[in-house]
Amino acid sequence: MSLRALWIISHEKGEHASIRFSRRFATVELRAKRLSGSSYVAVPEDDCFLQLLLTELGLSGSKQAFVAQRDDCLYRPRSPALELHITAPVKGTLWPVLAISQAHLTLACLPLVDASPGQRPPLSSLLSESQGLSFLAGLQTFLLAPGSKQDGEGLVSRLALLPSVLLQVCPLGTPLELPLTGTLAMPSPITSAGIQKQPAWRTGLYRGRAVVNVSVVETVRSMQYGNRSRQDLWDVYGTVACKCEVEGVLPNVTVTLSLPPNGSPLQDILVHPCVTSLDSSVLTASSVEHWDGSAFSGPYKFPFSPPLEPFILCSYTSQVPVPPILGSYQLKEEESQLHVSVVLKLHESVKNSFEYCDAHLPFYNRDQMGVVEVKVSSGQLDVSKEKNLLVWALGQKFPKTREVTMEGKILFSGPEPGPSEPLCTGLTAYIKLYFKVPDTTLSGCSVDQHSVQVYSSAKPRIVTSRELHSKDYWIWNSTDV
């Protein structure tokens, strides 16, 4: 595996973002040009790359909340392999850009993909992706050593050492001593002194009570139109986060993911480089291919030697038959009044116990709200006339019918114009849902405490959790605009 380029970026929500270090490897870039032929896309200048990456990560601080190439529901990101769309001087797509972030520091690299021009192999088959992430993780550990601060002298001194360090660990853009994917990472042999050799990527030893935390977090996105001419869209993306405080030079842990009997198989699975072995059938299921029912459906076993810091063990997608909350949104304009009708229904398969559930109804390109006569069947309604915004706090439970409604009229007769949005003109409007459901996942994926195996001298305390939350959950007005 070789790297075409490497960047280290500091930022704070897109403000005062800067590239603290960058390096291009000319010999690798020449190979990339020969491999790609006429479809070759050159690495852009640092300023251009910085803006493209921050926009893709949602950290640009731009007032433009919606970016079609990033936020459209038809776009299926393959995190952490990002696409950067370059428009000048030559139009093209830079892929795969790998990026990892911690606090206000982001490390990114562009590995060389050994594939025919125009082809994009599945991520699971790319050796360069897992090795690139492993290299970035090691570099992150070097820069953010325990006890140092990102903006302190420790980071500055390590950045100053980085050119000489890269000459040793990544000569001519090729990282050294990276494990091969699919091979078993056996513990290091015992030395003559009887002490097990500590791997270079493990920066220290843990001392204390053994604790293993495993958390399954699923994110659901949805775009509902309520219109036969436009198909509703939704998808589910899950991550399994771990923090393993276990004594030993190279401890071994196994986490098993389980699905209910009627659950859909997990797809697009990506694993952390610390996973030592994995059944190849786990990595072959892809959401872009037709599922014929023969895909591996678990249980999914992940044996690994954990790093000291918290990390994402794996990520996946799941095809669920329906979104958790189905909505209907209808607007009708009568003179200067707007009649609002909303129905939200919680699907029977979803646990009726929320940490929070809020619906935001903004109204753009109108005068400020005047008289608001709107009633809800459940929850509380807050009105912000200055922002032309209704906030419907549904609380922690839907009623027994699992259905809530909103009906009423709004008169826009304020003294000043309200907020504007180029997309939402006329009756083009939306509801955006924000919710979090603890102790559940939409796919049914879970980790049983008894399925977590830790090979250690001390019996660890096992803590498992799971949750479901929304991101970009939109319900659009279905009335003819």
Short mmCIF file of C-alpha atoms in Angstrom, two decimals:
data_model
loop_
_atom_site.label_atom_id
_atom_site.label_comp_id
_atom_site.label_asym_id
_atom_site.label_seq_id
_atom_site.Cartn_x
_atom_site.Cartn_y
_atom_site.Cartn_z
CA MET A 1 0.00 0.00 0.00
CA SER A 2 1.25 3.48 -0.90
CA LEU A 3 0.01 6.99 -0.16
CA ARG A 4 -0.40 9.69 -2.79
CA ALA A 5 -0.75 12.44 -0.18
CA LEU A 6 -1.12 13.10 3.56
CA TRP A 7 -2.71 16.02 5.42
CA ILE A 8 -3.03 17.08 9.08
CA ILE A 9 -5.75 19.67 9.65
CA SER A 10 -6.75 21.63 12.74
CA HIS A 11 -10.22 23.14 12.91
CA GLU A 12 -12.97 24.23 15.23
CA LYS A 13 -16.36 23.75 13.57
CA GLY A 14 -14.88 25.04 10.34
CA GLU A 15 -13.63 28.28 11.89
CA HIS A 16 -9.92 29.09 11.62
CA ALA A 17 -9.33 25.79 9.86
CA SER A 18 -5.80 25.29 8.58
CA ILE A 19 -3.53 22.59 7.24
CA ARG A 20 -0.79 22.10 9.81
CA PHE A 21 1.14 19.63 7.70
CA SER A 22 0.90 18.15 4.21
CA ARG A 23 3.07 15.88 2.14
CA ARG A 24 2.77 14.65 -1.44
CA PHE A 25 4.69 11.65 -2.70
CA ALA A 26 5.73 12.27 -6.29
CA THR A 27 6.73 8.68 -7.11
CA VAL A 28 3.35 7.34 -5.94
CA GLU A 29 1.54 10.08 -7.87
CA LEU A 30 3.38 9.02 -11.03
CA ARG A 31 2.15 5.44 -10.50
CA ALA A 32 -1.41 6.74 -9.97
CA LYS A 33 -1.21 8.65 -13.25
CA ARG A 34 -0.06 5.56 -15.14
CA LEU A 35 -2.76 3.35 -13.55
CA SER A 36 -5.63 5.78 -14.16
CA GLY A 37 -4.76 6.78 -17.71
CA SER A 38 -7.26 9.25 -19.13
CA SER A 39 -9.40 9.12 -15.94
CA TYR A 40 -6.53 10.41 -13.79
CA VAL A 41 -7.49 13.10 -11.24
CA ALA A 42 -4.61 15.06 -9.79
CA VAL A 43 -4.34 15.88 -6.08
CA PRO A 44 -5.61 19.47 -5.66
CA GLU A 45 -3.79 22.29 -3.91
CA ASP A 46 -3.98 22.39 -0.13
CA ASP A 47 -6.48 25.27 0.06
CA CYS A 48 -8.84 23.56 -2.39
CA PHE A 49 -8.52 20.20 -0.62
CA LEU A 50 -9.18 21.80 2.77
CA GLN A 51 -12.47 23.34 1.65
CA LEU A 52 -13.64 20.17 -0.09
CA LEU A 53 -12.87 17.99 2.94
CA LEU A 54 -14.49 20.32 5.48
CA THR A 55 -17.61 20.55 3.32
CA GLU A 56 -17.83 16.76 2.99
CA LEU A 57 -17.41 16.34 6.76
CA GLY A 58 -19.98 19.07 7.49
CA LEU A 59 -17.36 21.25 9.23
CA SER A 60 -17.08 24.10 6.75
CA GLY A 61 -19.23 26.48 8.80
CA SER A 62 -21.01 27.48 5.60
CA LYS A 63 -24.47 29.03 5.85
CA GLN A 64 -25.56 26.63 3.11
CA ALA A 65 -27.05 23.84 5.22
CA PHE A 66 -27.89 21.54 2.29
CA VAL A 67 -25.21 20.31 -0.11
CA ALA A 68 -26.73 18.04 -2.75
CA GLN A 69 -23.66 15.90 -3.39
CA ARG A 70 -23.34 15.25 0.36
CA ASP A 71 -26.85 15.40 1.84
CA ASP A 72 -29.10 13.99 -0.86
CA CYS A 73 -30.76 10.79 0.35
CA LEU A 74 -29.79 9.08 -2.91
CA TYR A 75 -26.12 9.55 -2.02
CA ARG A 76 -24.86 6.61 0.04
CA PRO A 77 -21.60 7.55 1.76
CA ARG A 78 -19.10 4.77 2.31
CA SER A 79 -17.50 6.09 5.48
CA PRO A 80 -14.63 6.46 6.15
CA ALA A 81 -13.80 6.44 2.41
CA LEU A 82 -14.90 9.90 1.26
CA GLU A 83 -15.52 11.28 -2.22
CA LEU A 84 -14.30 14.79 -2.98
CA HIS A 85 -15.77 16.30 -6.14
CA ILE A 86 -13.27 18.61 -7.85
CA THR A 87 -14.53 21.19 -10.34
CA ALA A 88 -11.33 23.06 -11.28
CA PRO A 89 -8.96 23.06 -13.03
CA VAL A 90 -10.17 19.61 -14.22
CA LYS A 91 -13.49 18.12 -13.16
CA GLY A 92 -13.23 14.77 -11.42
CA THR A 93 -13.70 12.75 -8.23
CA LEU A 94 -10.96 12.11 -5.68
CA TRP A 95 -11.51 8.69 -4.06
CA PRO A 96 -10.96 7.14 -1.56
CA VAL A 97 -9.98 9.95 0.81
CA LEU A 98 -9.57 8.44 4.28
CA ALA A 99 -10.07 10.70 7.29
CA ILE A 100 -10.14 10.23 11.06
CA SER A 101 -10.84 12.95 13.61
CA GLN A 102 -10.23 13.47 17.29
CA ALA A 103 -11.37 16.67 18.98
CA HIS A 104 -10.22 19.50 16.66
CA LEU A 105 -7.60 17.58 14.69
CA THR A 106 -8.31 15.65 11.47
CA LEU A 107 -5.84 13.37 9.73
CA ALA A 108 -6.47 12.52 6.07
CA CYS A 109 -4.69 10.56 3.39
CA LEU A 110 -5.24 9.47 -0.20
CA PRO A 111 -4.09 5.87 -0.74
CA LEU A 112 -3.20 4.50 -4.15
CA VAL A 113 -5.90 2.16 -5.47
CA ASP A 114 -4.51 -0.54 -7.71
CA ALA A 115 -7.49 -0.97 -10.05
CA SER A 116 -8.31 -0.59 -13.71
CA PRO A 117 -9.35 2.89 -14.90
CA GLY A 118 -13.01 3.63 -14.24
CA GLN A 119 -13.44 0.74 -11.80
CA ARG A 120 -14.27 1.21 -8.11
CA PRO A 121 -13.76 -2.04 -6.17
CA PRO A 122 -15.84 -2.78 -3.04
CA LEU A 123 -14.32 -1.29 0.09
CA SER A 124 -14.11 -4.73 1.68
CA SER A 125 -11.68 -5.83 -1.04
CA LEU A 126 -9.38 -2.81 -0.75
CA LEU A 127 -6.23 -3.63 1.18
CA SER A 128 -5.16 0.01 0.93
CA GLU A 129 -8.18 1.21 2.92
CA SER A 130 -7.59 -0.83 6.07
CA GLN A 131 -3.84 -0.21 5.93
CA GLY A 132 -4.37 3.50 5.34
CA LEU A 133 -6.65 3.73 8.38
CA SER A 134 -4.11 1.78 10.43
CA PHE A 135 -1.39 4.23 9.39
CA LEU A 136 -3.56 7.24 10.28
CA ALA A 137 -4.43 5.72 13.67
CA GLY A 138 -0.75 5.21 14.46
CA LEU A 139 0.06 8.74 13.35
CA GLN A 140 -2.79 10.07 15.50
CA THR A 141 -1.38 8.25 18.53
CA PHE A 142 2.04 9.79 17.86
CA LEU A 143 0.66 13.33 17.57
CA LEU A 144 -1.83 13.15 20.46
CA ALA A 145 0.24 11.41 23.08
CA PRO A 146 -1.43 11.03 26.51
CA GLY A 147 -1.17 14.22 28.53
CA SER A 148 -0.46 16.51 25.58
CA LYS A 149 -2.77 19.20 24.22
CA GLN A 150 -3.51 19.78 20.57
CA ASP A 151 -2.79 23.50 20.72
CA GLY A 152 0.12 23.13 23.14
CA GLU A 153 3.81 22.83 22.65
CA GLY A 154 3.55 19.03 22.55
CA LEU A 155 1.68 19.02 19.23
CA VAL A 156 3.95 21.71 17.74
CA SER A 157 7.08 19.75 18.62
CA ARG A 158 5.67 16.51 17.21
CA LEU A 159 4.66 18.22 13.98
CA ALA A 160 8.23 19.51 13.70
CA LEU A 161 9.50 15.94 14.05
CA LEU A 162 7.03 14.55 11.52
CA PRO A 163 9.18 14.97 8.34
CA SER A 164 12.00 12.90 9.83
CA VAL A 165 9.52 10.38 11.26
CA LEU A 166 7.90 9.88 7.83
CA LEU A 167 11.29 9.18 6.32
CA GLN A 168 11.56 6.20 8.66
CA VAL A 169 8.00 4.86 8.80
CA CYS A 170 6.75 5.88 5.33
CA PRO A 171 9.68 6.16 2.91
CA LEU A 172 8.61 7.29 -0.57
CA GLY A 173 4.96 7.09 0.49
CA THR A 174 4.94 3.39 1.44
CA PRO A 175 4.23 2.71 5.15
CA LEU A 176 6.31 -0.02 6.73
CA GLU A 177 5.29 -2.92 8.98
CA LEU A 178 1.55 -2.92 8.23
CA PRO A 179 -0.25 -6.27 8.75
CA LEU A 180 -1.85 -8.00 5.78
CA THR A 181 -5.64 -8.14 5.74
CA GLY A 182 -7.09 -11.61 6.33
CA THR A 183 -4.03 -13.00 8.08
CA LEU A 184 -4.11 -13.92 11.71
CA ALA A 185 -2.25 -11.42 13.85
CA MET A 186 -0.57 -13.88 16.22
CA PRO A 187 0.84 -12.64 19.53
CA SER A 188 4.50 -11.70 19.37
CA PRO A 189 6.87 -14.48 20.38
CA ILE A 190 8.22 -14.70 23.88
CA THR A 191 11.72 -13.29 24.12
CA SER A 192 14.57 -15.02 25.82
CA ALA A 193 13.89 -12.94 28.91
CA GLY A 194 10.36 -14.41 29.08
CA ILE A 195 8.66 -11.08 28.33
CA GLN A 196 6.15 -10.75 25.50
CA LYS A 197 7.15 -8.13 22.95
CA GLN A 198 4.79 -5.16 22.86
CA PRO A 199 3.49 -4.21 19.39
CA ALA A 200 4.57 -0.84 18.03
CA TRP A 201 0.98 0.34 17.58
CA ARG A 202 0.11 -0.24 21.25
CA THR A 203 1.51 2.78 23.05
CA GLY A 204 1.29 1.56 26.64
CA LEU A 205 -0.10 -0.93 29.12
CA TYR A 206 -3.33 -0.66 31.08
CA ARG A 207 -3.21 -1.20 34.83
CA GLY A 208 -6.40 -1.45 36.86
CA ARG A 209 -9.77 -3.13 37.00
CA ALA A 210 -10.72 -4.85 33.77
CA VAL A 211 -13.75 -3.28 32.06
CA VAL A 212 -15.06 -3.80 28.51
CA ASN A 213 -17.68 -1.40 27.12
CA VAL A 214 -19.49 -2.25 23.87
CA SER A 215 -22.08 0.12 22.39
CA VAL A 216 -24.20 -0.42 19.26
CA VAL A 217 -25.48 2.85 17.80
CA GLU A 218 -27.74 2.98 14.75
CA THR A 219 -28.59 6.10 12.76
CA VAL A 220 -31.65 6.25 10.55
CA ARG A 221 -32.16 8.72 7.71
CA SER A 222 -35.41 9.22 5.85
CA MET A 223 -36.90 11.33 3.10
CA GLN A 224 -40.70 10.99 2.98
CA TYR A 225 -42.75 12.71 0.27
CA GLY A 226 -46.23 11.24 0.72
CA ASN A 227 -46.59 11.29 -3.04
CA ARG A 228 -46.96 8.33 -5.40
CA SER A 229 -44.85 10.06 -8.01
CA ARG A 230 -41.84 10.13 -5.66
CA GLN A 231 -40.66 7.11 -3.73
CA ASP A 232 -39.96 7.48 -0.02
CA LEU A 233 -36.39 6.72 0.95
CA TRP A 234 -34.71 5.57 4.18
CA ASP A 235 -31.56 3.82 5.28
CA VAL A 236 -29.89 2.61 8.48
CA TYR A 237 -26.22 2.93 9.36
CA GLY A 238 -24.75 1.30 12.46
CA THR A 239 -21.49 1.42 14.40
CA VAL A 240 -20.13 -0.76 17.20
CA ALA A 241 -17.93 1.27 19.55
CA CYS A 242 -15.62 -0.37 22.09
CA LYS A 243 -13.47 0.69 24.99
CA CYS A 244 -11.43 -2.17 26.43
CA GLU A 245 -9.53 -1.58 29.67
CA VAL A 246 -7.80 -4.94 29.92
CA GLU A 247 -4.38 -5.75 31.33
CA GLY A 248 -1.76 -7.49 29.22
CA VAL A 249 0.62 -6.74 26.38
CA LEU A 250 -1.65 -8.17 23.68
CA PRO A 251 -5.05 -9.08 25.19
CA ASN A 252 -7.59 -10.96 23.08
CA VAL A 253 -11.27 -10.01 23.04
CA THR A 254 -14.16 -11.43 21.00
CA VAL A 255 -17.42 -9.53 20.48
CA THR A 256 -20.42 -11.27 18.88
CA LEU A 257 -23.26 -9.39 17.18
CA SER A 258 -26.63 -11.13 17.02
CA LEU A 259 -29.78 -10.53 14.97
CA PRO A 260 -33.37 -11.62 15.63
CA PRO A 261 -34.59 -14.69 13.69
CA ASN A 262 -36.36 -12.55 11.07
CA GLY A 263 -33.70 -9.83 10.91
CA SER A 264 -32.13 -8.69 7.64
CA PRO A 265 -28.41 -9.52 7.26
CA LEU A 266 -25.93 -6.76 7.99
CA GLN A 267 -24.32 -5.29 4.87
CA ASP A 268 -21.35 -3.11 3.89
CA ILE A 269 -19.43 -4.23 6.98
CA LEU A 270 -16.12 -2.46 7.61
CA VAL A 271 -13.87 -3.50 10.50
CA HIS A 272 -11.10 -1.86 12.51
CA PRO A 273 -7.54 -2.93 11.62
CA CYS A 274 -7.15 -4.51 15.08
CA VAL A 275 -9.55 -7.35 14.11
CA THR A 276 -7.33 -10.42 13.83
CA SER A 277 -9.48 -12.76 11.73
CA LEU A 278 -12.87 -12.73 10.05
CA ASP A 279 -15.01 -15.02 7.94
CA SER A 280 -14.86 -13.73 4.35
CA SER A 281 -18.63 -14.19 3.98
CA VAL A 282 -19.16 -11.39 6.52
CA LEU A 283 -17.57 -8.85 4.18
CA THR A 284 -19.26 -9.85 0.94
CA ALA A 285 -22.81 -8.59 1.64
CA SER A 286 -23.31 -5.26 -0.14
CA SER A 287 -26.32 -2.96 -0.25
CA VAL A 288 -25.67 -2.11 -3.90
CA GLU A 289 -26.16 -5.70 -5.00
CA HIS A 290 -29.42 -7.63 -5.20
CA TRP A 291 -29.99 -9.71 -2.07
CA ASP A 292 -31.03 -13.25 -2.95
CA GLY A 293 -31.59 -14.41 0.64
CA SER A 294 -28.36 -16.41 0.82
CA ALA A 295 -26.29 -13.74 2.59
CA PHE A 296 -24.65 -14.55 5.89
CA SER A 297 -27.08 -13.62 8.71
CA GLY A 298 -24.92 -14.11 11.78
CA PRO A 299 -23.93 -14.42 14.45
CA TYR A 300 -21.07 -12.07 13.60
CA LYS A 301 -17.89 -12.80 15.59
CA PHE A 302 -15.10 -10.20 15.78
CA PRO A 303 -11.90 -11.36 17.52
CA PHE A 304 -9.46 -8.51 18.10
CA SER A 305 -6.56 -7.16 20.14
CA PRO A 306 -7.89 -3.78 21.31
CA PRO A 307 -5.96 -0.50 21.41
CA LEU A 308 -5.95 1.48 24.64
CA GLU A 309 -8.21 4.28 23.39
CA PRO A 310 -11.93 3.98 22.48
CA PHE A 311 -12.41 2.90 18.87
CA ILE A 312 -15.05 1.85 16.31
CA LEU A 313 -14.86 -1.94 16.03
CA CYS A 314 -17.03 -2.08 12.91
CA SER A 315 -19.67 -0.26 10.92
CA TYR A 316 -22.51 -1.65 8.82
CA THR A 317 -25.74 -0.87 6.97
CA SER A 318 -29.08 -2.65 7.19
CA GLN A 319 -32.10 -2.75 4.91
CA VAL A 320 -35.22 -2.42 7.06
CA PRO A 321 -38.71 -2.70 5.50
CA VAL A 322 -40.16 0.56 6.90
CA PRO A 323 -38.91 3.72 8.63
CA PRO A 324 -39.55 3.95 12.40
CA ILE A 325 -41.91 6.95 12.14
CA LEU A 326 -44.22 7.41 9.15
CA GLY A 327 -45.44 10.94 8.56
CA SER A 328 -48.01 12.85 6.57
CA TYR A 329 -47.67 16.62 6.14
CA GLN A 330 -50.26 18.71 4.28
CA LEU A 331 -50.44 22.46 3.82
CA LYS A 332 -53.28 24.46 2.28
CA GLU A 333 -53.15 28.20 1.73
CA GLU A 334 -56.33 30.24 2.21
CA GLU A 335 -55.83 33.94 1.60
CA SER A 336 -53.18 35.00 4.14
CA GLN A 337 -53.67 31.91 6.32
CA LEU A 338 -51.95 28.58 6.12
CA HIS A 339 -53.80 25.45 7.20
CA VAL A 340 -51.48 22.84 8.72
CA SER A 341 -52.27 19.13 9.05
CA VAL A 342 -49.73 16.63 10.39
CA VAL A 343 -50.02 12.92 11.26
CA LEU A 344 -47.10 10.99 12.75
CA LYS A 345 -47.34 7.25 13.36
CA LEU A 346 -44.80 5.14 15.26
CA HIS A 347 -44.29 1.74 13.67
CA GLU A 348 -45.31 -1.22 15.82
CA SER A 349 -41.84 -2.78 15.65
CA VAL A 350 -40.19 0.24 17.32
CA LYS A 351 -39.89 0.48 21.08
CA ASN A 352 -42.24 3.18 22.40
CA SER A 353 -39.78 4.74 24.82
CA PHE A 354 -37.85 7.82 23.69
CA GLU A 355 -35.15 9.82 25.36
CA TYR A 356 -36.50 12.69 23.29
CA CYS A 357 -38.65 13.15 20.19
CA ASP A 358 -39.13 16.59 18.62
CA ALA A 359 -40.62 17.77 15.33
CA HIS A 360 -39.51 21.10 13.86
CA LEU A 361 -41.77 22.85 11.33
CA PRO A 362 -40.06 25.91 9.81
CA PHE A 363 -41.82 28.30 7.41
CA TYR A 364 -39.66 30.28 5.00
CA ASN A 365 -40.09 33.22 2.64
CA ARG A 366 -43.10 34.64 4.49
CA ASP A 367 -43.84 37.47 6.89
CA GLN A 368 -43.37 36.71 10.56
CA MET A 369 -46.10 34.70 12.27
CA GLY A 370 -49.02 36.62 13.72
CA VAL A 371 -51.92 34.57 15.05
CA VAL A 372 -51.17 30.86 15.58
CA GLU A 373 -54.16 28.59 16.23
CA VAL A 374 -52.67 25.11 16.22
CA LYS A 375 -53.56 22.17 18.44
CA VAL A 376 -51.69 18.90 18.99
CA SER A 377 -53.16 15.61 20.24
CA SER A 378 -50.09 14.85 22.36
CA GLY A 379 -47.00 16.62 23.65
CA GLN A 380 -46.31 20.36 23.82
CA LEU A 381 -46.08 22.98 21.10
CA ASP A 382 -43.65 25.91 21.27
CA VAL A 383 -44.05 28.82 18.86
CA SER A 384 -41.17 31.06 17.80
CA LYS A 385 -42.77 33.86 15.80
CA GLU A 386 -39.45 35.58 15.13
CA LYS A 387 -38.02 32.42 13.53
CA ASN A 388 -41.32 31.30 11.94
CA LEU A 389 -40.81 27.97 13.67
CA LEU A 390 -43.08 25.46 15.40
CA VAL A 391 -41.34 23.04 17.77
CA TRP A 392 -43.49 20.06 18.68
CA ALA A 393 -42.06 18.24 21.71
CA LEU A 394 -43.64 14.79 21.63
CA GLY A 395 -42.06 13.68 24.89
CA GLN A 396 -40.90 10.19 25.77
CA LYS A 397 -43.87 8.15 24.57
CA PHE A 398 -46.44 8.07 21.82
CA PRO A 399 -50.03 7.37 23.00
CA LYS A 400 -51.37 3.81 22.94
CA THR A 401 -52.60 4.31 19.39
CA ARG A 402 -49.00 5.16 18.40
CA GLU A 403 -50.37 8.08 16.41
CA VAL A 404 -50.26 11.82 17.03
CA THR A 405 -51.79 14.70 15.07
CA MET A 406 -51.45 18.43 14.62
CA GLU A 407 -54.18 20.65 13.15
CA GLY A 408 -54.60 24.39 12.90
CA LYS A 409 -54.11 27.66 11.08
CA ILE A 410 -51.28 30.17 11.02
CA LEU A 411 -51.66 33.83 10.02
CA PHE A 412 -48.45 35.41 8.77
CA SER A 413 -49.11 39.06 9.63
CA GLY A 414 -45.94 40.03 11.46
CA PRO A 415 -44.28 43.45 11.03
CA GLU A 416 -41.11 42.04 9.45
CA PRO A 417 -40.24 39.31 6.97
CA GLY A 418 -39.26 35.95 8.38
CA PRO A 419 -36.24 33.82 7.47
CA SER A 420 -35.62 32.94 3.84
CA GLU A 421 -34.62 29.71 2.13
CA PRO A 422 -34.28 29.45 -1.68
CA LEU A 423 -35.56 25.86 -1.75
CA CYS A 424 -38.73 26.38 0.29
CA THR A 425 -40.88 28.66 -1.83
CA GLY A 426 -44.67 28.56 -1.98
CA LEU A 427 -45.96 25.40 -0.33
CA THR A 428 -42.62 23.64 -0.44
CA ALA A 429 -42.04 22.91 3.25
CA TYR A 430 -40.86 20.13 5.52
CA ILE A 431 -40.88 18.66 8.99
CA LYS A 432 -37.57 17.59 10.47
CA LEU A 433 -37.67 14.94 13.20
CA TYR A 434 -35.13 14.60 15.99
CA PHE A 435 -35.36 11.53 18.20
CA LYS A 436 -33.35 9.06 20.23
CA VAL A 437 -34.55 5.64 21.41
CA PRO A 438 -32.38 3.97 24.07
CA ASP A 439 -31.93 0.21 24.38
CA THR A 440 -33.07 -0.61 20.85
CA THR A 441 -31.88 -0.80 17.24
CA LEU A 442 -33.93 -0.78 14.08
CA SER A 443 -32.15 -3.82 12.64
CA GLY A 444 -32.43 -5.73 15.93
CA CYS A 445 -28.62 -5.96 16.16
CA SER A 446 -27.42 -6.43 19.75
CA VAL A 447 -24.49 -7.60 21.86
CA ASP A 448 -25.22 -9.97 24.73
CA GLN A 449 -22.96 -9.53 27.76
CA HIS A 450 -22.37 -13.28 27.91
CA SER A 451 -21.21 -13.35 24.28
CA VAL A 452 -18.26 -11.03 24.97
CA GLN A 453 -15.18 -13.17 25.59
CA VAL A 454 -12.05 -11.72 27.19
CA TYR A 455 -8.91 -13.83 27.48
CA SER A 456 -7.34 -12.24 30.53
CA SER A 457 -6.14 -13.32 33.96
CA ALA A 458 -8.73 -11.07 35.66
CA LYS A 459 -12.46 -11.43 35.08
CA PRO A 460 -13.65 -8.19 33.48
CA ARG A 461 -16.86 -6.26 33.97
CA ILE A 462 -18.82 -6.28 30.70
CA VAL A 463 -21.05 -3.30 29.88
CA THR A 464 -23.19 -3.34 26.71
CA SER A 465 -25.69 -0.82 25.35
CA ARG A 466 -27.52 0.07 22.16
CA GLU A 467 -29.49 3.04 20.87
CA LEU A 468 -31.25 4.41 17.80
CA HIS A 469 -31.28 8.04 16.76
CA SER A 470 -32.26 10.10 13.74
CA LYS A 471 -30.21 12.13 11.32
CA ASP A 472 -31.61 14.02 8.34
CA TYR A 473 -35.15 12.71 8.94
CA TRP A 474 -37.38 14.78 6.64
CA ILE A 475 -41.12 14.70 5.92
CA TRP A 476 -42.14 16.95 3.03
CA ASN A 477 -45.47 18.60 2.35
CA SER A 478 -47.44 16.28 0.06
CA THR A 479 -49.93 18.89 -1.15
CA ASP A 480 -49.45 19.81 -4.79
CA VAL A 481 -47.15 22.78 -4.89
#
